[in-house]
mmCIF file of C-alpha atoms in Angstrom:
data_model
loop_
_atom_site.group_PDB
_atom_site.id
_atom_site.type_symbol
_atom_site.label_atom_id
_atom_site.label_comp_id
_atom_site.label_asym_id
_atom_site.label_seq_id
_atom_site.Cartn_x
_atom_site.Cartn_y
_atom_site.Cartn_z
ATOM 1 C CA UNK A 12 43.353 -31.915 -12.981
ATOM 2 C CA UNK A 13 41.502 -33.699 -10.234
ATOM 3 C CA UNK A 14 38.073 -33.010 -9.055
ATOM 4 C CA UNK A 15 36.531 -32.512 -5.769
ATOM 5 C CA UNK A 16 32.834 -33.713 -5.824
ATOM 6 C CA UNK A 17 29.702 -32.339 -3.605
ATOM 7 C CA UNK A 18 27.931 -34.699 -1.138
ATOM 8 C CA UNK A 19 24.301 -35.381 -2.668
ATOM 9 C CA UNK A 20 21.377 -33.972 -1.207
ATOM 10 C CA UNK A 21 23.810 -30.746 0.444
ATOM 11 C CA UNK A 22 22.788 -27.511 -0.737
ATOM 12 C CA UNK A 23 26.017 -25.377 0.417
ATOM 13 C CA UNK A 24 26.542 -22.017 -0.271
ATOM 14 C CA UNK A 25 29.090 -22.929 -3.353
ATOM 15 C CA UNK A 26 25.713 -23.784 -5.342
ATOM 16 C CA UNK A 27 24.574 -20.240 -4.682
ATOM 17 C CA UNK A 28 27.731 -18.576 -6.042
ATOM 18 C CA UNK A 29 29.854 -18.501 -2.992
ATOM 19 C CA UNK A 30 33.538 -19.325 -3.618
ATOM 20 C CA UNK A 31 34.222 -21.609 -0.622
ATOM 21 C CA UNK A 32 33.501 -25.203 0.202
ATOM 22 C CA UNK A 33 34.280 -26.821 3.421
ATOM 23 C CA UNK A 34 35.602 -30.641 4.008
ATOM 24 C CA UNK A 35 32.140 -31.723 5.260
ATOM 25 C CA UNK A 36 30.600 -30.794 2.178
ATOM 26 C CA UNK A 37 32.843 -33.022 0.046
ATOM 27 C CA UNK A 38 32.496 -36.773 -0.670
ATOM 28 C CA UNK A 39 36.249 -37.653 -0.903
ATOM 29 C CA UNK A 40 39.148 -35.414 0.096
ATOM 30 C CA UNK A 41 42.199 -35.564 -2.312
ATOM 31 C CA UNK A 42 45.145 -36.151 0.176
ATOM 32 C CA UNK A 43 47.793 -33.514 1.018
ATOM 33 C CA UNK A 44 49.982 -33.739 -2.374
ATOM 34 C CA UNK A 45 47.489 -31.622 -3.270
ATOM 35 C CA UNK A 46 47.494 -28.968 -0.807
ATOM 36 C CA UNK A 47 48.289 -25.517 -2.360
ATOM 37 C CA UNK A 48 47.305 -26.702 -5.859
ATOM 38 C CA UNK A 49 44.544 -25.777 -8.484
ATOM 39 C CA UNK A 50 41.876 -28.525 -8.588
ATOM 40 C CA UNK A 51 38.175 -28.543 -9.875
ATOM 41 C CA UNK A 52 34.909 -28.908 -8.044
ATOM 42 C CA UNK A 53 31.882 -30.476 -9.294
ATOM 43 C CA UNK A 54 28.267 -30.280 -7.833
ATOM 44 C CA UNK A 55 26.865 -33.860 -6.958
ATOM 45 C CA UNK A 56 25.437 -34.576 -10.653
ATOM 46 C CA UNK A 57 29.042 -34.231 -11.685
ATOM 47 C CA UNK A 58 28.689 -30.353 -13.087
ATOM 48 C CA UNK A 59 31.711 -28.421 -13.043
ATOM 49 C CA UNK A 60 31.516 -25.269 -10.769
ATOM 50 C CA UNK A 61 34.920 -24.115 -11.508
ATOM 51 C CA UNK A 62 38.560 -24.284 -10.577
ATOM 52 C CA UNK A 63 39.711 -23.507 -6.981
ATOM 53 C CA UNK A 64 42.956 -24.036 -4.599
ATOM 54 C CA UNK A 65 42.780 -26.803 -2.115
ATOM 55 C CA UNK A 66 44.209 -27.078 1.108
ATOM 56 C CA UNK A 67 42.837 -29.772 3.809
ATOM 57 C CA UNK A 68 45.066 -27.961 6.314
ATOM 58 C CA UNK A 69 42.568 -25.198 6.314
ATOM 59 C CA UNK A 70 38.967 -25.053 7.358
ATOM 60 C CA UNK A 71 38.380 -23.666 4.004
ATOM 61 C CA UNK A 72 39.169 -26.826 1.687
ATOM 62 C CA UNK A 73 38.514 -25.093 -1.412
ATOM 63 C CA UNK A 74 38.224 -21.538 -2.682
ATOM 64 C CA UNK A 75 37.193 -20.595 -6.119
ATOM 65 C CA UNK A 76 39.358 -18.624 -8.320
ATOM 66 C CA UNK A 77 37.567 -19.338 -12.125
ATOM 67 C CA UNK A 78 34.613 -20.571 -13.395
ATOM 68 C CA UNK A 79 36.483 -22.783 -15.772
ATOM 69 C CA UNK A 80 39.149 -25.199 -15.754
ATOM 70 C CA UNK A 81 42.197 -23.300 -15.238
ATOM 71 C CA UNK A 82 45.405 -23.770 -13.440
ATOM 72 C CA UNK A 83 46.423 -21.742 -10.776
ATOM 73 C CA UNK A 84 49.718 -20.395 -12.674
ATOM 74 C CA UNK A 85 51.807 -17.514 -13.647
ATOM 75 C CA UNK A 86 49.473 -16.576 -16.728
ATOM 76 C CA UNK A 87 46.157 -17.048 -14.456
ATOM 77 C CA UNK A 88 47.685 -14.499 -11.526
ATOM 78 C CA UNK A 89 48.628 -12.265 -14.571
ATOM 79 C CA UNK A 90 45.551 -11.644 -15.920
ATOM 80 C CA UNK A 91 43.736 -11.289 -12.676
ATOM 81 C CA UNK A 92 46.268 -8.837 -11.197
ATOM 82 C CA UNK A 93 46.133 -6.692 -14.288
ATOM 83 C CA UNK A 94 42.173 -7.016 -14.237
ATOM 84 C CA UNK A 95 42.272 -5.902 -10.289
ATOM 85 C CA UNK A 96 44.442 -2.831 -11.450
ATOM 86 C CA UNK A 97 42.761 -1.798 -14.009
ATOM 87 C CA UNK A 98 39.294 -1.968 -12.211
ATOM 88 C CA UNK A 99 40.773 0.783 -9.988
ATOM 89 C CA UNK A 100 41.129 4.510 -10.319
ATOM 90 C CA UNK A 101 44.643 5.378 -9.973
ATOM 91 C CA UNK A 102 45.392 6.703 -6.425
ATOM 92 C CA UNK A 103 48.589 7.466 -4.789
ATOM 93 C CA UNK A 104 47.647 5.712 -1.620
ATOM 94 C CA UNK A 105 45.298 2.225 -2.299
ATOM 95 C CA UNK A 106 44.255 -1.319 -2.417
ATOM 96 C CA UNK A 107 45.546 -3.297 -6.054
ATOM 97 C CA UNK A 108 44.302 -6.312 -5.177
ATOM 98 C CA UNK A 109 42.135 -8.002 -2.349
ATOM 99 C CA UNK A 110 41.815 -11.686 -2.339
ATOM 100 C CA UNK A 111 38.412 -13.186 -3.411
ATOM 101 C CA UNK A 112 36.907 -10.119 -4.464
ATOM 102 C CA UNK A 113 39.605 -9.619 -7.151
ATOM 103 C CA UNK A 114 39.444 -13.529 -7.927
ATOM 104 C CA UNK A 115 43.004 -14.607 -6.284
ATOM 105 C CA UNK A 116 41.904 -16.110 -2.914
ATOM 106 C CA UNK A 117 44.634 -14.729 -0.224
ATOM 107 C CA UNK A 118 46.336 -12.219 -1.915
ATOM 108 C CA UNK A 119 46.362 -8.559 -0.636
ATOM 109 C CA UNK A 120 48.234 -5.873 -2.310
ATOM 110 C CA UNK A 121 48.317 -2.216 -0.917
ATOM 111 C CA UNK A 122 50.263 0.564 -2.667
ATOM 112 C CA UNK A 123 51.982 3.658 -0.871
ATOM 113 C CA UNK A 124 52.914 5.995 -3.623
ATOM 114 C CA UNK A 125 55.854 3.803 -5.138
ATOM 115 C CA UNK A 126 56.118 1.091 -2.304
ATOM 116 C CA UNK A 127 53.666 -2.203 -2.621
ATOM 117 C CA UNK A 128 52.825 -4.218 0.433
ATOM 118 C CA UNK A 129 51.854 -8.092 -0.435
ATOM 119 C CA UNK A 130 50.377 -10.350 2.040
ATOM 120 C CA UNK A 131 49.955 -13.958 1.043
ATOM 121 C CA UNK A 132 47.575 -15.484 3.071
ATOM 122 C CA UNK A 133 46.723 -18.909 1.461
ATOM 123 C CA UNK A 134 48.977 -21.813 0.590
ATOM 124 C CA UNK A 135 48.684 -21.332 -3.012
ATOM 125 C CA UNK A 136 49.463 -17.829 -3.034
ATOM 126 C CA UNK A 137 52.505 -18.614 -0.475
ATOM 127 C CA UNK A 138 54.042 -20.799 -2.846
ATOM 128 C CA UNK A 139 53.544 -18.027 -5.927
ATOM 129 C CA UNK A 140 55.074 -15.183 -4.107
ATOM 130 C CA UNK A 141 58.093 -14.432 -5.928
ATOM 131 C CA UNK A 142 56.323 -14.671 -9.462
ATOM 132 C CA UNK A 143 53.742 -12.279 -7.879
ATOM 133 C CA UNK A 144 56.437 -9.977 -7.142
ATOM 134 C CA UNK A 145 57.507 -9.640 -10.822
ATOM 135 C CA UNK A 146 54.243 -9.709 -12.285
ATOM 136 C CA UNK A 147 53.414 -6.754 -10.058
ATOM 137 C CA UNK A 148 56.685 -5.156 -10.971
ATOM 138 C CA UNK A 149 55.928 -5.490 -14.141
ATOM 139 C CA UNK A 150 52.434 -4.160 -14.127
ATOM 140 C CA UNK A 151 52.818 -1.191 -11.894
ATOM 141 C CA UNK A 152 56.598 -0.034 -12.352
ATOM 142 C CA UNK A 153 57.093 -0.155 -8.755
ATOM 143 C CA UNK A 154 60.827 -0.814 -7.839
ATOM 144 C CA UNK A 155 59.789 -1.506 -4.067
ATOM 145 C CA UNK A 156 57.702 -4.652 -2.941
ATOM 146 C CA UNK A 157 57.853 -5.970 0.308
ATOM 147 C CA UNK A 158 56.267 -8.947 1.382
ATOM 148 C CA UNK A 159 54.420 -8.709 5.060
ATOM 149 C CA UNK A 160 53.451 -12.091 5.792
ATOM 150 C CA UNK A 161 53.010 -11.448 9.448
ATOM 151 C CA UNK A 162 49.208 -12.297 9.613
ATOM 152 C CA UNK A 163 48.071 -14.942 12.424
ATOM 153 C CA UNK A 164 45.677 -15.832 9.721
ATOM 154 C CA UNK A 165 48.258 -17.771 8.045
ATOM 155 C CA UNK A 166 48.492 -20.707 10.992
ATOM 156 C CA UNK A 167 45.260 -21.602 9.461
ATOM 157 C CA UNK A 168 46.724 -22.248 5.868
ATOM 158 C CA UNK A 169 49.689 -24.291 7.910
ATOM 159 C CA UNK A 170 52.125 -21.277 7.135
ATOM 160 C CA UNK A 171 54.517 -19.334 8.993
ATOM 161 C CA UNK A 172 55.376 -15.589 9.504
ATOM 162 C CA UNK A 173 57.914 -13.794 7.699
ATOM 163 C CA UNK A 174 58.755 -10.293 6.456
ATOM 164 C CA UNK A 175 61.067 -9.973 3.514
ATOM 165 C CA UNK A 176 61.622 -8.141 0.281
ATOM 166 C CA UNK A 177 60.554 -9.260 -2.864
ATOM 167 C CA UNK A 178 61.837 -6.169 -4.901
ATOM 168 C CA UNK A 179 64.254 -3.288 -3.853
ATOM 169 C CA UNK A 180 65.876 -2.290 -0.757
ATOM 170 C CA UNK A 181 64.642 -2.297 2.414
ATOM 171 C CA UNK A 182 61.250 -0.088 3.230
ATOM 172 C CA UNK A 183 62.056 2.416 5.837
ATOM 173 C CA UNK A 184 59.596 4.065 8.392
ATOM 174 C CA UNK A 185 58.232 7.743 6.648
ATOM 175 C CA UNK A 186 55.974 10.278 6.043
ATOM 176 C CA UNK A 187 52.665 9.015 3.638
ATOM 177 C CA UNK A 188 50.272 11.797 3.034
ATOM 178 C CA UNK A 189 46.910 10.140 3.016
ATOM 179 C CA UNK A 190 43.668 12.547 2.396
ATOM 180 C CA UNK A 191 44.709 16.165 4.046
ATOM 181 C CA UNK A 192 47.561 14.731 6.519
ATOM 182 C CA UNK A 193 51.100 12.959 6.354
ATOM 183 C CA UNK A 194 51.236 9.765 8.672
ATOM 184 C CA UNK A 195 54.041 8.418 9.999
ATOM 185 C CA UNK A 196 53.974 4.772 8.609
ATOM 186 C CA UNK A 197 56.229 1.939 9.247
ATOM 187 C CA UNK A 198 55.253 -0.573 6.591
ATOM 188 C CA UNK A 199 57.562 -3.054 7.360
ATOM 189 C CA UNK A 200 56.493 -3.374 11.416
ATOM 190 C CA UNK A 201 52.760 -1.505 11.741
ATOM 191 C CA UNK A 202 49.445 -3.394 11.786
ATOM 192 C CA UNK A 203 48.359 -5.235 8.596
ATOM 193 C CA UNK A 204 49.935 -3.666 5.607
ATOM 194 C CA UNK A 205 51.198 -0.070 7.296
ATOM 195 C CA UNK A 206 47.722 1.544 7.782
ATOM 196 C CA UNK A 207 44.056 0.907 7.772
ATOM 197 C CA UNK A 208 42.953 1.912 4.133
ATOM 198 C CA UNK A 209 39.653 1.222 4.544
ATOM 199 C CA UNK A 210 38.807 3.955 6.069
ATOM 200 C CA UNK A 211 40.745 6.750 4.503
ATOM 201 C CA UNK A 212 37.997 8.416 2.683
ATOM 202 C CA UNK A 213 35.477 8.789 5.563
ATOM 203 C CA UNK A 214 38.384 11.073 6.889
ATOM 204 C CA UNK A 215 37.318 13.958 4.847
ATOM 205 C CA UNK A 216 33.618 13.348 4.650
ATOM 206 C CA UNK A 217 33.217 13.541 8.486
ATOM 207 C CA UNK A 218 35.882 16.393 8.705
ATOM 208 C CA UNK A 219 33.230 18.419 6.454
ATOM 209 C CA UNK A 220 31.282 18.395 9.986
ATOM 210 C CA UNK A 221 33.823 19.674 11.795
ATOM 211 C CA UNK A 222 34.759 23.285 11.245
ATOM 212 C CA UNK A 223 34.031 25.073 14.710
ATOM 213 C CA UNK A 224 33.237 22.173 16.687
ATOM 214 C CA UNK A 225 34.283 20.439 19.574
ATOM 215 C CA UNK A 226 35.266 16.618 18.190
ATOM 216 C CA UNK A 227 35.914 13.320 19.869
ATOM 217 C CA UNK A 228 37.530 10.446 17.778
ATOM 218 C CA UNK A 229 37.122 7.470 19.754
ATOM 219 C CA UNK A 230 39.350 4.394 18.784
ATOM 220 C CA UNK A 231 41.167 6.775 17.312
ATOM 221 C CA UNK A 232 44.333 4.293 16.270
ATOM 222 C CA UNK A 233 47.016 7.038 14.402
ATOM 223 C CA UNK A 234 44.179 9.988 14.557
ATOM 224 C CA UNK A 235 42.782 9.746 11.213
ATOM 225 C CA UNK A 236 39.624 11.470 11.951
ATOM 226 C CA UNK A 237 41.150 13.707 14.937
ATOM 227 C CA UNK A 238 43.559 15.136 12.865
ATOM 228 C CA UNK A 239 41.590 15.678 9.358
ATOM 229 C CA UNK A 240 38.979 17.139 11.950
ATOM 230 C CA UNK A 241 41.801 19.919 13.030
ATOM 231 C CA UNK A 242 42.611 20.129 9.736
ATOM 232 C CA UNK A 243 39.288 21.320 8.835
ATOM 233 C CA UNK A 244 38.959 23.987 11.788
ATOM 234 C CA UNK A 245 37.784 22.214 14.618
ATOM 235 C CA UNK A 246 37.569 24.316 17.958
ATOM 236 C CA UNK A 247 38.840 21.104 19.478
ATOM 237 C CA UNK A 248 40.104 17.966 18.759
ATOM 238 C CA UNK A 249 40.567 15.204 20.902
ATOM 239 C CA UNK A 250 41.470 11.403 20.009
ATOM 240 C CA UNK A 251 41.221 8.007 22.429
ATOM 241 C CA UNK A 252 42.840 4.786 22.003
ATOM 242 C CA UNK A 253 43.547 2.173 24.164
ATOM 243 C CA UNK A 254 47.031 1.931 22.959
ATOM 244 C CA UNK A 255 49.695 3.947 24.134
ATOM 245 C CA UNK A 256 52.083 3.139 20.421
ATOM 246 C CA UNK A 257 48.836 4.377 18.817
ATOM 247 C CA UNK A 258 48.303 7.410 20.737
ATOM 248 C CA UNK A 259 51.973 8.105 20.275
ATOM 249 C CA UNK A 260 51.933 7.769 16.569
ATOM 250 C CA UNK A 261 48.946 9.810 16.527
ATOM 251 C CA UNK A 262 50.939 12.904 18.654
ATOM 252 C CA UNK A 263 53.819 12.382 16.421
ATOM 253 C CA UNK A 264 51.482 12.998 13.253
ATOM 254 C CA UNK A 265 49.718 16.017 14.860
ATOM 255 C CA UNK A 266 53.066 17.637 15.874
ATOM 256 C CA UNK A 267 54.210 17.042 11.888
ATOM 257 C CA UNK A 268 51.499 18.503 10.498
ATOM 258 C CA UNK A 269 51.347 21.286 12.929
ATOM 259 C CA UNK A 270 47.578 20.333 14.261
ATOM 260 C CA UNK A 271 45.893 21.255 17.276
ATOM 261 C CA UNK A 272 44.935 17.842 18.473
ATOM 262 C CA UNK A 273 45.143 16.408 21.480
ATOM 263 C CA UNK A 274 45.126 12.834 22.089
ATOM 264 C CA UNK A 275 44.485 10.107 25.325
ATOM 265 C CA UNK A 276 45.404 6.482 25.721
ATOM 266 C CA UNK A 277 42.403 5.297 27.844
ATOM 267 C CA UNK A 278 39.484 2.684 27.292
ATOM 268 C CA UNK A 279 36.769 4.224 25.412
ATOM 269 C CA UNK A 280 34.315 3.040 27.819
ATOM 270 C CA UNK A 281 35.799 4.221 30.569
ATOM 271 C CA UNK A 282 36.229 7.333 29.139
ATOM 272 C CA UNK A 283 32.778 7.770 28.622
ATOM 273 C CA UNK A 284 32.201 6.583 32.721
ATOM 274 C CA UNK A 285 34.768 8.977 34.000
ATOM 275 C CA UNK A 286 33.984 12.308 31.675
ATOM 276 C CA UNK A 287 29.711 12.185 32.346
ATOM 277 C CA UNK A 288 29.548 15.785 31.932
ATOM 278 C CA UNK A 289 31.709 16.473 29.036
ATOM 279 C CA UNK A 290 29.791 17.148 26.147
ATOM 280 C CA UNK A 291 30.925 17.041 22.124
ATOM 281 C CA UNK A 292 29.838 18.475 19.034
ATOM 282 C CA UNK A 293 30.930 15.896 16.826
ATOM 283 C CA UNK A 294 31.884 12.380 18.114
ATOM 284 C CA UNK A 295 33.129 9.515 16.070
ATOM 285 C CA UNK A 296 33.032 5.839 16.877
ATOM 286 C CA UNK A 297 35.483 3.435 14.748
ATOM 287 C CA UNK A 298 36.111 0.725 17.316
ATOM 288 C CA UNK A 299 37.966 -2.492 15.820
ATOM 289 C CA UNK A 300 35.507 -5.637 14.978
ATOM 290 C CA UNK A 301 33.245 -6.537 18.135
ATOM 291 C CA UNK A 302 31.954 -9.906 16.545
ATOM 292 C CA UNK A 303 34.914 -11.804 15.408
ATOM 293 C CA UNK A 304 32.498 -14.718 14.749
ATOM 294 C CA UNK A 305 28.824 -15.325 14.329
ATOM 295 C CA UNK A 306 28.714 -16.869 17.852
ATOM 296 C CA UNK A 307 29.632 -13.636 19.386
ATOM 297 C CA UNK A 308 27.072 -11.213 17.750
ATOM 298 C CA UNK A 309 25.137 -11.081 20.370
ATOM 299 C CA UNK A 310 27.662 -9.933 22.899
ATOM 300 C CA UNK A 311 29.063 -7.254 20.187
ATOM 301 C CA UNK A 312 25.992 -5.908 19.517
ATOM 302 C CA UNK A 313 25.527 -5.245 23.395
ATOM 303 C CA UNK A 314 28.951 -3.461 23.303
ATOM 304 C CA UNK A 315 28.160 -1.408 20.201
ATOM 305 C CA UNK A 316 24.802 -0.276 22.039
ATOM 306 C CA UNK A 317 26.654 0.547 25.332
ATOM 307 C CA UNK A 318 29.074 2.546 23.141
ATOM 308 C CA UNK A 319 26.491 4.576 21.338
ATOM 309 C CA UNK A 320 24.294 5.125 23.840
ATOM 310 C CA UNK A 321 26.927 6.770 25.896
ATOM 311 C CA UNK A 322 27.983 8.954 22.425
ATOM 312 C CA UNK A 323 24.189 10.018 22.279
ATOM 313 C CA UNK A 324 24.198 11.252 25.826
ATOM 314 C CA UNK A 325 27.389 13.208 25.149
ATOM 315 C CA UNK A 326 26.363 14.862 22.467
ATOM 316 C CA UNK A 327 25.006 18.713 22.242
ATOM 317 C CA UNK A 328 21.643 19.479 20.597
ATOM 318 C CA UNK A 329 22.187 19.455 16.874
ATOM 319 C CA UNK A 330 25.309 17.384 17.225
ATOM 320 C CA UNK A 331 26.837 14.790 15.235
ATOM 321 C CA UNK A 332 27.650 11.123 15.432
ATOM 322 C CA UNK A 333 30.018 9.307 12.790
ATOM 323 C CA UNK A 334 29.651 5.509 14.067
ATOM 324 C CA UNK A 335 30.986 2.546 12.403
ATOM 325 C CA UNK A 336 31.284 -1.299 12.250
ATOM 326 C CA UNK A 337 33.887 -3.555 10.655
ATOM 327 C CA UNK A 338 32.157 -6.719 11.642
ATOM 328 C CA UNK A 339 30.994 -8.469 8.737
ATOM 329 C CA UNK A 340 28.673 -10.407 11.076
ATOM 330 C CA UNK A 341 27.045 -7.165 11.665
ATOM 331 C CA UNK A 342 24.704 -6.391 9.031
ATOM 332 C CA UNK A 343 22.972 -3.178 8.211
ATOM 333 C CA UNK A 344 19.823 -3.889 9.710
ATOM 334 C CA UNK A 345 21.532 -5.091 12.792
ATOM 335 C CA UNK A 346 23.341 -1.960 13.583
ATOM 336 C CA UNK A 347 20.591 0.097 12.371
ATOM 337 C CA UNK A 348 18.034 -1.327 14.812
ATOM 338 C CA UNK A 349 20.694 -1.240 17.531
ATOM 339 C CA UNK A 350 21.492 2.886 16.532
ATOM 340 C CA UNK A 351 17.755 3.138 17.100
ATOM 341 C CA UNK A 352 17.257 1.720 20.460
ATOM 342 C CA UNK A 353 20.374 3.560 21.635
ATOM 343 C CA UNK A 354 19.080 6.857 20.517
ATOM 344 C CA UNK A 355 15.771 6.101 21.953
ATOM 345 C CA UNK A 356 16.894 5.047 25.516
ATOM 346 C CA UNK A 357 19.192 8.033 25.306
ATOM 347 C CA UNK A 358 16.232 9.862 24.726
ATOM 348 C CA UNK A 359 17.487 11.603 21.321
ATOM 349 C CA UNK A 360 15.874 12.281 18.221
ATOM 350 C CA UNK A 361 18.217 11.361 15.429
ATOM 351 C CA UNK A 362 18.173 12.111 11.924
ATOM 352 C CA UNK A 363 20.068 9.854 9.214
ATOM 353 C CA UNK A 364 22.200 12.055 7.260
ATOM 354 C CA UNK A 365 24.492 9.523 5.357
ATOM 355 C CA UNK A 366 25.088 5.760 4.999
ATOM 356 C CA UNK A 367 28.962 4.498 4.779
ATOM 357 C CA UNK A 368 30.364 1.855 3.246
ATOM 358 C CA UNK A 369 34.014 0.529 2.420
ATOM 359 C CA UNK A 370 35.650 2.573 -0.151
ATOM 360 C CA UNK A 371 35.570 0.671 -4.204
ATOM 361 C CA UNK A 372 39.274 -0.455 -4.112
ATOM 362 C CA UNK A 373 37.796 -2.992 -1.366
ATOM 363 C CA UNK A 374 35.074 -4.467 -3.727
ATOM 364 C CA UNK A 375 31.867 -6.216 -2.544
ATOM 365 C CA UNK A 376 30.588 -9.093 -4.411
ATOM 366 C CA UNK A 377 27.067 -10.277 -3.704
ATOM 367 C CA UNK A 378 27.224 -13.728 -3.300
ATOM 368 C CA UNK A 379 30.034 -13.487 -0.681
ATOM 369 C CA UNK A 380 28.847 -11.840 2.222
ATOM 370 C CA UNK A 381 32.268 -11.808 3.415
ATOM 371 C CA UNK A 382 33.317 -9.455 1.270
ATOM 372 C CA UNK A 383 31.068 -6.686 2.886
ATOM 373 C CA UNK A 384 32.287 -5.790 6.192
ATOM 374 C CA UNK A 385 32.724 -1.814 6.744
ATOM 375 C CA UNK A 386 29.403 0.263 7.304
ATOM 376 C CA UNK A 387 28.902 3.593 8.833
ATOM 377 C CA UNK A 388 26.160 5.822 9.830
ATOM 378 C CA UNK A 389 26.390 9.867 10.389
ATOM 379 C CA UNK A 390 23.740 11.093 12.299
ATOM 380 C CA UNK A 391 22.448 14.204 13.614
ATOM 381 C CA UNK A 392 21.068 14.640 16.838
ATOM 382 C CA UNK A 393 17.788 17.050 16.940
ATOM 383 C CA UNK A 394 17.317 17.342 20.496
#
């Protein structure tokens, strides 16, 4: 197995346990023949840092998967996949494998009852997808495995887009229970792997504050928070999303579950400006990532502050705000300070009730800040 060697004098993150190495941190590249294959990496003094997958087409040249000298083969993948599954509590719907957090860089596997949805986001994983399907079938007993390689991020690895079956027949759209609600999921054609599984446990948590309350679910997507609020007995539940397709799905979900929730296709910022006098007892803010890069952080924080300021202004005394960020560049301290400033500007006294994070099947590695991206704050407006 060939070796990469770090430049002397530098202190790249890989020396502090991070699994990534960039081309400008290496003394000499290996050449494109090694793209998608396992190579080892050593520090400037020649000490082994581990084995990783190599791709000089990508900005991330090397992604570590083992601390030892190990090939990226079927045996390695089988061991890592089985270990990932064993680390999780068996649930009908959950994430089974999550990339670097489960030591398989670029592999995502989500389970929807008896259907697995697989994404291969690195060249090395892409080359092993058929074998990965066989390993998953043996490890889980799943007969239907969908390869959903339609994520634009694949282009950074020099990969094209495709959706095909690894096992079983075509996956038809249908109803899937997540939490207390049945959602209409199109696993083959929907976003991501078919659903945003990272927020699924927050729905029931927030619903616990919603009985008899007027609830606004901003950036509602398929209506997860609004529908769970209605199920919990909210007197009014409104979901807003800029996507008319998402709103149509949310309305379909409400009708199927026989729930009294309404949905509106509109920009959330525009809604708050238009409905200046409307107040709510519970507001949920779950926007898409505002900070897609570190350079966008100042702009993102201004957007988050404006959004949370409007929410604080629209809450009745004793009202609840559940506010989330899915931008890994936005730290806990960034968000906490922003919320404090927004509350002060709104003239509200606010008590923190709960700190929220991504579920355990999206594990966080301490040396990989990118693995922690979802945080939330549930707050009570005292006056």
